[in-house]
Short mmCIF file of C-alpha atoms in Angstrom, two decimals:
data_model
loop_
_atom_site.label_atom_id
_atom_site.label_comp_id
_atom_site.label_asym_id
_atom_site.label_seq_id
_atom_site.Cartn_x
_atom_site.Cartn_y
_atom_site.Cartn_z
CA MET A 1 0.31 -0.13 0.08
CA SER A 2 1.00 3.74 -0.44
CA ALA A 3 2.99 5.70 2.32
CA LEU A 4 0.75 8.88 0.84
CA ASP A 5 -2.91 9.05 0.65
CA PRO A 6 -4.78 9.47 -2.60
CA VAL A 7 -5.41 13.20 -2.50
CA THR A 8 -1.55 14.20 -1.87
CA LEU A 9 -0.41 11.41 -4.51
CA GLN A 10 -2.38 13.55 -7.36
CA VAL A 11 -1.19 16.69 -5.78
CA MET A 12 2.72 15.10 -6.59
CA LEU A 13 2.02 13.34 -9.98
CA GLY A 14 0.45 17.01 -11.51
CA ALA A 15 3.67 18.98 -9.77
CA LEU A 16 6.49 16.83 -11.04
CA ARG A 17 4.00 16.64 -14.56
CA ALA A 18 4.19 20.41 -14.57
CA ALA A 19 7.87 20.42 -13.36
CA CYS A 20 8.45 18.58 -16.96
CA ASP A 21 6.31 20.96 -18.80
CA GLU A 22 8.20 24.52 -16.60
CA MET A 23 11.04 22.73 -17.80
CA GLY A 24 10.17 21.80 -21.78
CA ALA A 25 8.76 25.86 -21.74
CA VAL A 26 11.99 27.39 -20.25
CA LEU A 27 14.15 25.53 -23.12
CA VAL A 28 11.89 26.44 -26.29
CA ARG A 29 11.86 29.79 -25.02
CA SER A 30 15.31 30.01 -24.67
CA ALA A 31 16.78 28.44 -27.60
CA HIS A 32 18.24 30.39 -30.67
CA SER A 33 17.62 27.57 -33.51
CA ALA A 34 13.95 27.00 -34.94
CA ASN A 35 14.44 23.46 -34.77
CA ILE A 36 13.85 23.97 -31.01
CA LYS A 37 12.24 27.55 -30.79
CA GLU A 38 9.99 27.19 -33.54
CA ARG A 39 9.33 23.40 -34.49
CA ARG A 40 9.70 22.68 -29.94
CA ASP A 41 12.19 19.15 -31.29
CA ALA A 42 13.08 18.40 -27.91
CA SER A 43 11.87 17.15 -24.76
CA THR A 44 12.09 17.13 -20.47
CA ALA A 45 12.02 14.42 -17.72
CA LEU A 46 12.41 13.94 -14.29
CA PHE A 47 14.61 10.70 -12.76
CA ASP A 48 15.15 9.38 -9.39
CA GLU A 49 19.11 9.22 -7.95
CA ARG A 50 18.93 4.92 -9.36
CA GLY A 51 18.00 6.06 -12.71
CA ARG A 52 14.63 5.45 -13.09
CA MET A 53 12.44 7.87 -14.96
CA VAL A 54 9.71 9.21 -13.28
CA MET A 55 7.99 11.66 -15.05
CA GLN A 56 8.09 13.34 -18.21
CA ALA A 57 6.57 15.83 -20.46
CA GLU A 58 4.31 14.70 -23.69
CA HIS A 59 7.06 16.15 -26.04
CA ILE A 60 8.93 13.76 -28.52
CA PRO A 61 8.41 9.65 -28.21
CA VAL A 62 11.21 9.16 -30.00
CA HIS A 63 13.42 10.68 -26.95
CA LEU A 64 11.48 10.15 -24.10
CA GLY A 65 12.02 6.41 -24.16
CA ALA A 66 15.46 6.75 -24.98
CA MET A 67 16.42 9.07 -22.07
CA PRO A 68 16.56 6.52 -19.56
CA SER A 69 19.72 5.05 -21.43
CA ALA A 70 21.58 8.49 -20.97
CA VAL A 71 20.85 8.94 -17.12
CA ALA A 72 22.06 5.56 -17.05
CA ALA A 73 25.72 6.32 -19.00
CA VAL A 74 26.58 8.76 -15.86
CA LEU A 75 24.06 7.53 -13.27
CA ASP A 76 27.63 5.61 -11.64
CA GLU A 77 30.10 9.02 -12.21
CA ARG A 78 30.99 11.09 -9.62
CA HIS A 79 28.18 13.96 -9.18
CA GLU A 80 28.19 17.57 -7.69
CA PRO A 81 25.72 20.02 -7.35
CA GLY A 82 25.86 22.27 -10.30
CA ALA A 83 27.93 20.00 -12.17
CA ALA A 84 25.98 18.44 -15.54
CA TRP A 85 26.72 16.68 -18.02
CA ILE A 86 26.29 15.77 -21.91
CA LEU A 87 26.06 13.25 -24.82
CA ASN A 88 25.07 12.08 -27.59
CA ASP A 89 27.21 9.00 -28.39
CA PRO A 90 23.90 6.46 -29.70
CA TYR A 91 25.80 3.58 -28.14
CA ARG A 92 26.34 5.02 -24.47
CA GLY A 93 23.44 6.01 -24.00
CA GLY A 94 22.08 8.64 -27.47
CA THR A 95 19.41 8.06 -30.56
CA HIS A 96 21.13 10.07 -33.33
CA LEU A 97 24.22 12.70 -33.11
CA PRO A 98 21.91 15.91 -33.43
CA ASP A 99 20.14 14.82 -30.33
CA ILE A 100 22.28 16.42 -27.25
CA THR A 101 21.22 15.50 -23.60
CA VAL A 102 22.40 17.29 -21.06
CA ILE A 103 21.87 15.92 -17.56
CA ALA A 104 21.37 17.69 -15.23
CA PRO A 105 21.99 16.02 -10.87
CA LEU A 106 19.43 16.69 -8.50
CA PHE A 107 20.89 17.63 -4.97
CA HIS A 108 19.34 18.24 -1.78
CA GLU A 109 21.50 19.60 1.30
CA ARG A 110 24.20 17.62 -1.07
CA GLU A 111 22.23 14.24 -0.97
CA LEU A 112 21.76 13.08 -4.65
CA ILE A 113 17.99 12.84 -5.19
CA GLY A 114 17.64 12.61 -8.88
CA PHE A 115 18.21 14.26 -12.21
CA ALA A 116 16.92 16.31 -14.62
CA ALA A 117 17.28 15.92 -17.97
CA SER A 118 16.56 17.30 -21.67
CA ARG A 119 17.16 16.35 -25.46
CA ALA A 120 17.36 18.59 -28.11
CA HIS A 121 17.98 18.00 -32.01
CA HIS A 122 20.71 20.78 -32.57
CA ALA A 123 20.46 21.97 -36.06
CA ASP A 124 24.03 20.71 -36.82
CA VAL A 125 26.65 18.65 -34.97
CA GLY A 126 29.74 19.39 -37.12
CA ALA A 127 29.09 16.41 -40.03
CA VAL A 128 30.02 17.19 -44.15
CA GLU A 129 26.77 17.55 -44.81
CA PRO A 130 24.77 20.60 -43.66
CA GLY A 131 22.47 19.73 -41.23
CA SER A 132 24.13 16.70 -39.96
CA MET A 133 21.24 14.62 -41.51
CA PRO A 134 23.31 12.90 -44.29
CA ALA A 135 21.18 10.69 -46.40
CA ASP A 136 24.21 8.43 -47.47
CA SER A 137 26.31 8.07 -44.28
CA ARG A 138 28.68 4.63 -43.96
CA SER A 139 29.58 5.08 -40.20
CA LEU A 140 29.68 6.93 -37.24
CA ASP A 141 32.11 9.23 -38.27
CA ASP A 142 30.02 10.60 -41.00
CA GLU A 143 27.60 12.09 -39.01
CA GLY A 144 29.28 14.87 -36.74
CA VAL A 145 30.48 15.06 -33.40
CA VAL A 146 30.59 12.02 -31.31
CA ILE A 147 30.07 13.37 -27.69
CA PRO A 148 30.36 10.00 -24.82
CA PRO A 149 29.11 11.24 -21.68
CA THR A 150 31.38 14.41 -20.40
CA ARG A 151 31.61 16.68 -17.68
CA LEU A 152 30.14 20.22 -19.43
CA ASP A 153 31.66 23.28 -18.10
CA ASP A 154 32.00 26.59 -19.79
CA ASP A 155 35.16 25.80 -21.57
CA THR A 156 33.74 22.22 -22.97
CA LEU A 157 30.55 24.03 -24.00
CA ARG A 158 32.37 26.27 -25.77
CA GLU A 159 34.18 23.86 -27.47
CA LEU A 160 32.38 21.41 -28.43
CA ALA A 161 30.28 24.75 -30.24
CA ALA A 162 33.36 24.94 -31.98
CA GLN A 163 33.26 22.01 -33.97
CA MET A 164 29.82 22.55 -35.26
CA ARG A 165 27.96 25.02 -37.54
CA ASN A 166 27.07 28.91 -36.61
CA PRO A 167 28.78 28.29 -32.62
CA PRO A 168 26.99 31.17 -31.64
CA GLN A 169 23.48 29.11 -31.95
CA ARG A 170 24.89 25.96 -31.22
CA GLU A 171 25.67 27.31 -27.37
CA ALA A 172 22.97 29.35 -27.24
CA ASP A 173 20.99 26.35 -27.22
CA LEU A 174 22.89 24.23 -25.25
CA ARG A 175 22.54 27.06 -22.60
CA ALA A 176 18.83 26.94 -22.77
CA GLN A 177 19.38 23.40 -21.97
CA LEU A 178 21.03 23.80 -19.19
CA ALA A 179 18.67 26.70 -17.87
CA ALA A 180 16.00 23.50 -18.45
CA GLY A 181 17.60 21.61 -15.98
CA ARG A 182 17.68 24.39 -13.48
CA ALA A 183 14.32 25.50 -13.75
CA GLY A 184 13.99 21.67 -12.74
CA ALA A 185 15.96 21.61 -10.17
CA GLU A 186 14.41 24.49 -8.66
CA ARG A 187 10.59 22.48 -8.58
CA VAL A 188 11.95 19.56 -7.22
CA ALA A 189 13.00 21.66 -4.34
CA ALA A 190 10.02 23.62 -3.75
CA LEU A 191 8.04 20.06 -3.24
CA ILE A 192 10.58 18.86 -0.89
CA GLU A 193 9.98 21.83 1.20
CA ARG A 194 6.51 21.12 0.48
CA PHE A 195 6.30 17.74 1.22
CA GLY A 196 9.57 16.80 2.84
CA LEU A 197 12.59 14.58 1.80
CA ASP A 198 10.66 11.38 2.64
CA SER A 199 6.99 12.28 1.23
CA PHE A 200 8.70 13.54 -1.81
CA ARG A 201 10.50 10.23 -2.19
CA ALA A 202 7.80 8.05 -1.14
CA ALA A 203 5.68 10.01 -4.00
CA LEU A 204 7.98 8.74 -6.56
CA GLU A 205 7.54 5.02 -5.60
CA GLU A 206 4.04 5.12 -5.36
CA THR A 207 4.18 7.32 -9.27
CA LEU A 208 6.28 4.16 -10.60
CA ASP A 209 4.20 1.15 -8.60
CA TYR A 210 0.75 2.96 -10.45
CA ALA A 211 1.70 3.16 -13.52
CA GLU A 212 2.58 -0.54 -13.67
CA ARG A 213 -0.49 -1.47 -12.12
CA ARG A 214 -2.52 0.31 -14.69
CA THR A 215 -0.49 -1.05 -17.15
CA ARG A 216 -0.53 -4.26 -16.42
CA ALA A 217 -4.42 -4.28 -15.68
CA ARG A 218 -4.79 -3.33 -19.75
CA ILE A 219 -2.68 -5.42 -20.74
CA ALA A 220 -4.71 -8.45 -19.42
CA GLU A 221 -7.71 -7.16 -20.52
CA LEU A 222 -6.29 -8.28 -23.93
CA PRO A 223 -6.79 -11.92 -25.22
CA ASP A 224 -3.88 -14.00 -24.65
CA GLY A 225 -1.66 -15.54 -27.54
CA VAL A 226 0.53 -14.40 -30.19
CA ARG A 227 0.28 -11.98 -33.07
CA SER A 228 2.55 -11.34 -35.86
CA ALA A 229 3.58 -9.00 -38.12
CA SER A 230 5.93 -7.88 -41.08
CA ASP A 231 7.88 -4.65 -43.43
CA VAL A 232 10.71 -3.98 -44.23
CA LEU A 233 12.66 0.07 -45.03
CA GLU A 234 12.82 1.37 -48.85
CA ALA A 235 16.95 1.26 -48.12
CA ALA A 236 19.28 2.16 -51.01
CA GLU A 237 20.16 -0.88 -51.77
CA GLY A 238 16.81 -2.30 -51.30
CA ASP A 239 14.35 -3.45 -48.86
CA LEU A 240 15.13 -4.70 -45.27
CA ARG A 241 12.92 -6.88 -43.68
CA LEU A 242 11.78 -6.69 -40.05
CA GLN A 243 9.79 -9.26 -38.08
CA LEU A 244 8.14 -9.01 -34.69
CA GLU A 245 6.23 -12.10 -32.88
CA ALA A 246 4.38 -10.13 -29.94
CA ARG A 247 3.15 -12.40 -27.21
CA LEU A 248 0.38 -11.88 -25.11
CA ASP A 249 0.23 -13.51 -21.61
CA GLY A 250 -1.96 -12.84 -19.06
CA ASP A 251 -0.73 -8.96 -17.70
CA GLU A 252 2.64 -9.12 -19.93
CA LEU A 253 3.61 -8.23 -23.20
CA THR A 254 6.62 -9.43 -24.78
CA LEU A 255 7.99 -8.27 -28.99
CA ASP A 256 10.76 -10.33 -30.29
CA PHE A 257 12.57 -8.75 -33.27
CA SER A 258 14.29 -12.04 -34.17
CA GLY A 259 14.17 -12.70 -37.56
CA SER A 260 14.32 -9.23 -38.51
CA ALA A 261 17.21 -8.49 -41.01
CA ASP A 262 20.97 -7.05 -39.79
CA GLN A 263 22.16 -4.41 -39.83
CA HIS A 264 23.74 -3.18 -42.59
CA ASP A 265 25.74 -0.47 -44.34
CA GLY A 266 23.48 2.58 -44.50
CA ASN A 267 22.42 4.82 -41.87
CA LEU A 268 18.77 3.22 -40.83
CA ASN A 269 20.14 1.08 -37.87
CA CYS A 270 19.12 1.49 -33.98
CA PRO A 271 20.61 1.21 -31.12
CA LEU A 272 18.72 -0.58 -28.88
CA ALA A 273 17.42 2.24 -26.57
CA VAL A 274 15.72 3.72 -29.76
CA THR A 275 14.09 0.06 -30.28
CA LEU A 276 12.88 0.51 -26.70
CA SER A 277 11.51 3.62 -27.26
CA ALA A 278 9.46 2.94 -29.74
CA CYS A 279 7.98 -0.34 -28.24
CA TYR A 280 7.12 2.12 -25.22
CA PHE A 281 5.38 4.45 -27.40
CA ALA A 282 2.98 1.50 -28.87
CA LEU A 283 2.03 0.32 -25.70
CA ARG A 284 0.96 3.13 -24.32
CA VAL A 285 -0.66 3.42 -27.14
CA LEU A 286 -2.24 -0.13 -27.07
CA THR A 287 -3.02 0.10 -23.00
CA ASP A 288 -3.35 3.29 -21.62
CA PRO A 289 -2.01 6.32 -23.18
CA ASP A 290 -3.00 8.52 -19.83
CA VAL A 291 -1.40 6.34 -17.81
CA PRO A 292 1.88 8.93 -15.87
CA PRO A 293 4.45 8.03 -18.30
CA CYS A 294 7.68 6.60 -16.33
CA GLU A 295 9.36 3.29 -16.02
CA GLY A 296 6.68 1.56 -14.21
CA ALA A 297 4.91 2.11 -17.31
CA TYR A 298 7.02 -0.05 -18.90
CA ARG A 299 7.73 -2.21 -16.21
CA PRO A 300 5.22 -5.08 -18.06
CA LEU A 301 7.15 -5.18 -21.75
CA THR A 302 10.12 -7.16 -22.53
CA VAL A 303 11.40 -6.45 -25.59
CA ILE A 304 14.33 -8.93 -28.09
CA ALA A 305 16.27 -7.20 -30.83
CA PRO A 306 19.32 -9.91 -31.01
CA GLU A 307 22.79 -7.64 -31.16
CA GLY A 308 24.20 -6.94 -33.99
CA SER A 309 20.84 -6.75 -36.09
CA LEU A 310 19.38 -3.30 -37.43
CA LEU A 311 17.26 -2.88 -34.13
CA ASN A 312 20.11 -3.67 -31.58
CA ALA A 313 23.00 -2.47 -34.16
CA ARG A 314 26.54 -2.37 -33.00
CA PRO A 315 29.21 0.03 -32.86
CA PRO A 316 30.53 2.38 -34.97
CA ALA A 317 27.60 2.09 -37.36
CA ALA A 318 25.11 4.87 -39.04
CA VAL A 319 21.97 5.23 -37.33
CA ALA A 320 20.95 9.19 -38.22
CA ALA A 321 17.91 7.17 -39.75
CA GLY A 322 17.69 5.01 -37.54
CA ASN A 323 16.19 7.03 -34.64
CA VAL A 324 13.69 8.66 -36.98
CA GLU A 325 12.66 6.25 -39.48
CA THR A 326 13.75 3.24 -38.38
CA SER A 327 12.01 3.78 -34.94
CA SER A 328 8.18 4.82 -36.92
CA ARG A 329 8.75 1.37 -38.18
CA VAL A 330 9.16 -0.25 -35.49
CA ALA A 331 6.34 1.17 -33.99
CA ASP A 332 4.17 0.59 -37.00
CA LEU A 333 4.87 -3.35 -36.78
CA VAL A 334 3.82 -3.58 -33.25
CA LEU A 335 0.47 -1.68 -34.02
CA ALA A 336 -0.41 -3.93 -36.96
CA ALA A 337 0.30 -6.58 -35.17
CA PHE A 338 -2.71 -5.33 -32.85
CA GLY A 339 -4.80 -4.80 -36.03
CA HIS A 340 -4.07 -1.22 -36.80
CA ALA A 341 -4.22 0.81 -39.97
CA LEU A 342 -0.99 2.20 -40.17
CA GLY A 343 0.15 6.38 -40.41
CA GLN A 344 2.23 7.47 -42.58
CA GLY A 345 5.61 5.29 -41.01
CA THR A 346 7.99 8.10 -41.64
CA MET A 347 9.29 11.98 -40.24
CA ASN A 348 10.04 12.64 -43.59
CA ASN A 349 13.31 14.42 -42.99
CA LEU A 350 14.98 17.60 -44.85
CA THR A 351 17.85 18.92 -44.42
CA LEU A 352 18.80 22.08 -46.05
CA GLY A 353 22.17 24.45 -45.77
CA ASN A 354 25.22 25.45 -46.12
CA ASP A 355 27.83 27.33 -45.38
CA GLU A 356 25.89 30.16 -43.79
CA PHE A 357 22.85 28.08 -42.71
CA THR A 358 21.30 24.31 -41.64
CA TYR A 359 17.23 24.44 -41.49
CA TYR A 360 16.35 20.86 -40.56
CA GLU A 361 12.68 19.89 -40.71
CA THR A 362 9.77 16.57 -40.11
CA LEU A 363 6.61 16.82 -42.39
CA GLY A 364 3.34 16.25 -41.28
CA GLY A 365 1.00 13.50 -43.41
CA GLY A 366 -1.93 10.79 -42.82
CA GLN A 367 -2.48 8.77 -39.30
CA GLY A 368 -4.33 5.71 -40.36
CA ALA A 369 -8.28 5.09 -39.32
CA CYS A 370 -9.75 3.71 -36.71
CA ALA A 371 -12.74 1.29 -36.02
CA ASP A 372 -14.71 4.06 -35.79
CA ALA A 373 -13.29 7.48 -37.38
CA ASP A 374 -10.94 9.14 -40.22
CA GLY A 375 -8.03 9.03 -39.76
CA PRO A 376 -6.61 13.30 -39.02
CA SER A 377 -4.80 14.70 -41.80
CA ALA A 378 -1.32 16.59 -42.28
CA VAL A 379 -0.05 15.88 -38.44
CA HIS A 380 3.34 14.12 -37.47
CA VAL A 381 2.18 10.51 -36.71
CA ALA A 382 3.53 7.90 -33.81
CA MET A 383 7.42 8.60 -32.97
CA SER A 384 7.57 12.52 -33.78
CA ASN A 385 5.34 15.15 -32.11
CA THR A 386 6.96 18.44 -33.28
CA LEU A 387 5.64 21.22 -35.05
CA ASN A 388 6.41 22.61 -38.63
CA THR A 389 8.30 25.44 -39.66
CA PRO A 390 6.03 28.25 -39.98
CA ILE A 391 6.42 30.13 -43.14
CA GLU A 392 6.92 33.03 -42.08
CA ALA A 393 9.89 32.14 -39.73
CA LEU A 394 11.42 30.47 -42.49
CA GLU A 395 11.00 32.98 -45.23
CA LEU A 396 12.44 35.31 -42.32
CA GLU A 397 15.24 33.30 -41.25
CA PHE A 398 16.76 31.34 -44.78
CA PRO A 399 16.89 31.65 -48.21
CA LEU A 400 13.95 29.96 -48.76
CA ARG A 401 10.88 30.87 -50.37
CA ALA A 402 7.53 28.72 -49.30
CA VAL A 403 6.47 27.99 -52.90
CA GLU A 404 3.38 25.66 -51.66
CA TYR A 405 1.91 24.01 -48.65
CA GLY A 406 -1.48 22.67 -47.87
CA LEU A 407 -3.58 19.56 -47.81
CA ARG A 408 -2.42 16.34 -50.43
CA ARG A 409 -6.01 15.73 -50.66
CA GLY A 410 -7.12 12.19 -51.45
CA SER A 411 -4.35 10.30 -50.08
CA GLY A 412 -5.32 9.01 -47.54
CA GLY A 413 -6.60 5.32 -48.13
CA GLY A 414 -10.57 4.54 -48.74
CA GLY A 415 -12.55 2.13 -46.38
CA ARG A 416 -15.95 2.73 -43.98
CA HIS A 417 -13.30 5.29 -42.02
CA ARG A 418 -10.70 6.57 -44.39
CA GLY A 419 -7.19 7.76 -43.35
CA GLY A 420 -5.86 10.86 -43.26
CA ASP A 421 -5.01 13.09 -45.85
CA GLY A 422 -0.90 13.67 -46.04
CA VAL A 423 0.71 17.14 -47.12
CA VAL A 424 2.92 19.24 -49.82
CA ARG A 425 5.45 20.98 -48.93
CA GLU A 426 7.12 22.76 -51.83
CA LEU A 427 10.27 25.48 -51.79
CA GLU A 428 12.40 27.47 -53.54
CA ALA A 429 16.04 27.68 -52.82
CA LEU A 430 16.98 31.75 -53.02
CA ALA A 431 20.84 30.38 -52.23
CA GLU A 432 23.12 27.67 -53.68
CA MET A 433 22.82 25.26 -50.27
CA ARG A 434 23.24 21.45 -50.13
CA TYR A 435 19.97 18.98 -49.27
CA SER A 436 19.21 15.28 -47.84
CA LEU A 437 16.26 13.80 -47.79
CA ILE A 438 15.71 10.67 -45.30
CA THR A 439 12.45 9.48 -46.07
CA GLU A 440 10.12 6.18 -45.64
CA ARG A 441 6.92 5.68 -47.81
CA ARG A 442 8.34 6.49 -51.70
CA ARG A 443 7.99 2.77 -52.42
CA HIS A 444 5.90 0.78 -50.21
CA SER A 445 2.59 2.62 -49.21
CA PRO A 446 1.11 2.25 -45.31
CA PRO A 447 -1.56 0.15 -45.34
CA GLY A 448 -4.53 0.00 -43.96
CA ALA A 449 -6.68 -2.80 -41.73
CA ASP A 450 -9.69 -4.80 -42.06
CA GLY A 451 -10.40 -4.49 -45.44
CA GLY A 452 -9.20 -0.78 -45.99
CA GLU A 453 -7.17 0.79 -48.69
CA PRO A 454 -3.52 1.82 -47.87
CA GLY A 455 -2.97 5.54 -48.11
CA ALA A 456 -0.90 6.67 -51.11
CA ARG A 457 2.50 6.72 -51.04
CA GLY A 458 5.39 9.43 -50.24
CA ARG A 459 7.26 11.35 -53.11
CA ASN A 460 9.98 13.83 -53.76
CA LEU A 461 10.76 15.95 -56.33
CA VAL A 462 12.92 18.44 -57.38
CA ASN A 463 12.26 21.06 -60.72
CA GLY A 464 9.87 17.85 -60.88
CA GLU A 465 11.98 14.67 -61.61
CA GLU A 466 11.37 12.41 -58.49
CA LEU A 467 13.95 11.22 -56.32
CA PRO A 468 15.07 7.85 -54.21
CA ALA A 469 13.50 7.48 -50.63
CA LYS A 470 17.22 8.24 -49.60
CA ALA A 471 18.35 11.54 -51.71
CA ALA A 472 21.23 14.35 -51.32
CA GLY A 473 22.16 16.93 -53.90
CA THR A 474 22.97 20.68 -54.36
CA LEU A 475 19.99 23.52 -54.66
CA ASN A 476 21.15 26.53 -56.93
CA PRO A 477 18.98 29.37 -56.72
CA GLY A 478 15.22 28.66 -58.19
CA ASP A 479 15.59 25.14 -57.94
CA ARG A 480 12.16 24.21 -56.46
CA LEU A 481 12.12 20.63 -54.04
CA ARG A 482 8.56 19.06 -53.40
CA ILE A 483 7.92 16.55 -50.82
CA GLU A 484 4.50 15.26 -50.82
CA THR A 485 4.21 13.07 -47.68
CA PRO A 486 2.03 9.62 -47.71
CA GLY A 487 -1.30 9.94 -46.24
CA GLY A 488 -2.92 6.89 -43.93
CA GLY A 489 -4.05 3.78 -43.96
CA GLY A 490 -8.13 3.27 -44.02
CA HIS A 491 -9.56 0.98 -41.88
CA GLY A 492 -12.99 -1.40 -42.95
CA THR A 493 -14.57 -1.94 -46.39
CA ASP A 494 -17.13 0.63 -47.65
#
């Protein structure tokens, strides 16, 4: 039984959520890059002193499920008040290199009581390709500066920023992450002052147990048995197969990806933390999306991904696309195994830049229909939860002109309930720049369910000429790049 009465526990839950939300607001409002301040490609969470995630803000799913691995990477280090840590190494707690994590230890009277962590996608981390999201990377070294778990002080911050494009902006965004950590520390300190350290710790324990109980209860409502699904990723050299067997046994779920493709020479590889993150997201969708988002909710889940496979790659495999595209497919597989129509299944990653600027965007598309409703249109689906860059901000800050931005009408799959429509976004270059496209669902459509039709495949074009799913090149002034994102699958027959 809980050491706290239900009312106090709910007050604590609300306070923890609010603390994470405030951390996110501080980060977004303090950042300088459009990628964070406009698109809000950043996430925040709180952890206890054992490295267990006790609360997260509802930010970017692929960030948050993987962030516990980052905290675990620094857990055994020597911690001191005011001394933060930084990392982006995908094989030591990161996801892909542009996602930089800053971790601030939390203290009460010089006793370590937890951690405040933030992860943000930085507009550049020093790769040869501007924006550091190369479509054709073959190893981690091709993707930018690799940061192992490192104590973050002013000298380290400036040294790292100097290795990346636009150092003042990189430094400002990192300082925004430090500010987010301080905001988290202040809110936790206020909670302890109000309720006492013992009650605070009891609340963290009960939050984890409460989330576990709710998740187990919902899993137990699903029929026991084995479900399976398979799909492919669209690599340059051909399709890469992913396989899932989902086993339900009472109040526990096992997701077994044995039989999936081995890691490959491109960048669709996932570190295990990313695979886990996608599975955590799918579990919440299938069970109880309103459960407190914390480690306790994931205790009933076991994930099997053989080492050396595409979903548990070994260093120094490239991972730029694994974090964004393969994670989307992992979530798709789990949802498909349980009979769901699928959404666009891609983040439609677009990177533009030169020595003067870098611009990164993920584009929304169609979501799959449900058994009782059409799928929403023009939304970020599954592992992404970012906003778009507003046209006004885009044209003000970058040498780009928006030619068209609107719904891709009719791209959703038909059925008793239609899948959502994708979007069309066409940009004209006003200066010479490089482009890099990392996309999916260009060869294979998002499938429907229960007889529903698939959504339309996406398309990438430069000056009207269609490009493959993964492509890079140079835009000259006047060139136009057009992206038509996929629609979602339909559900049921007409």
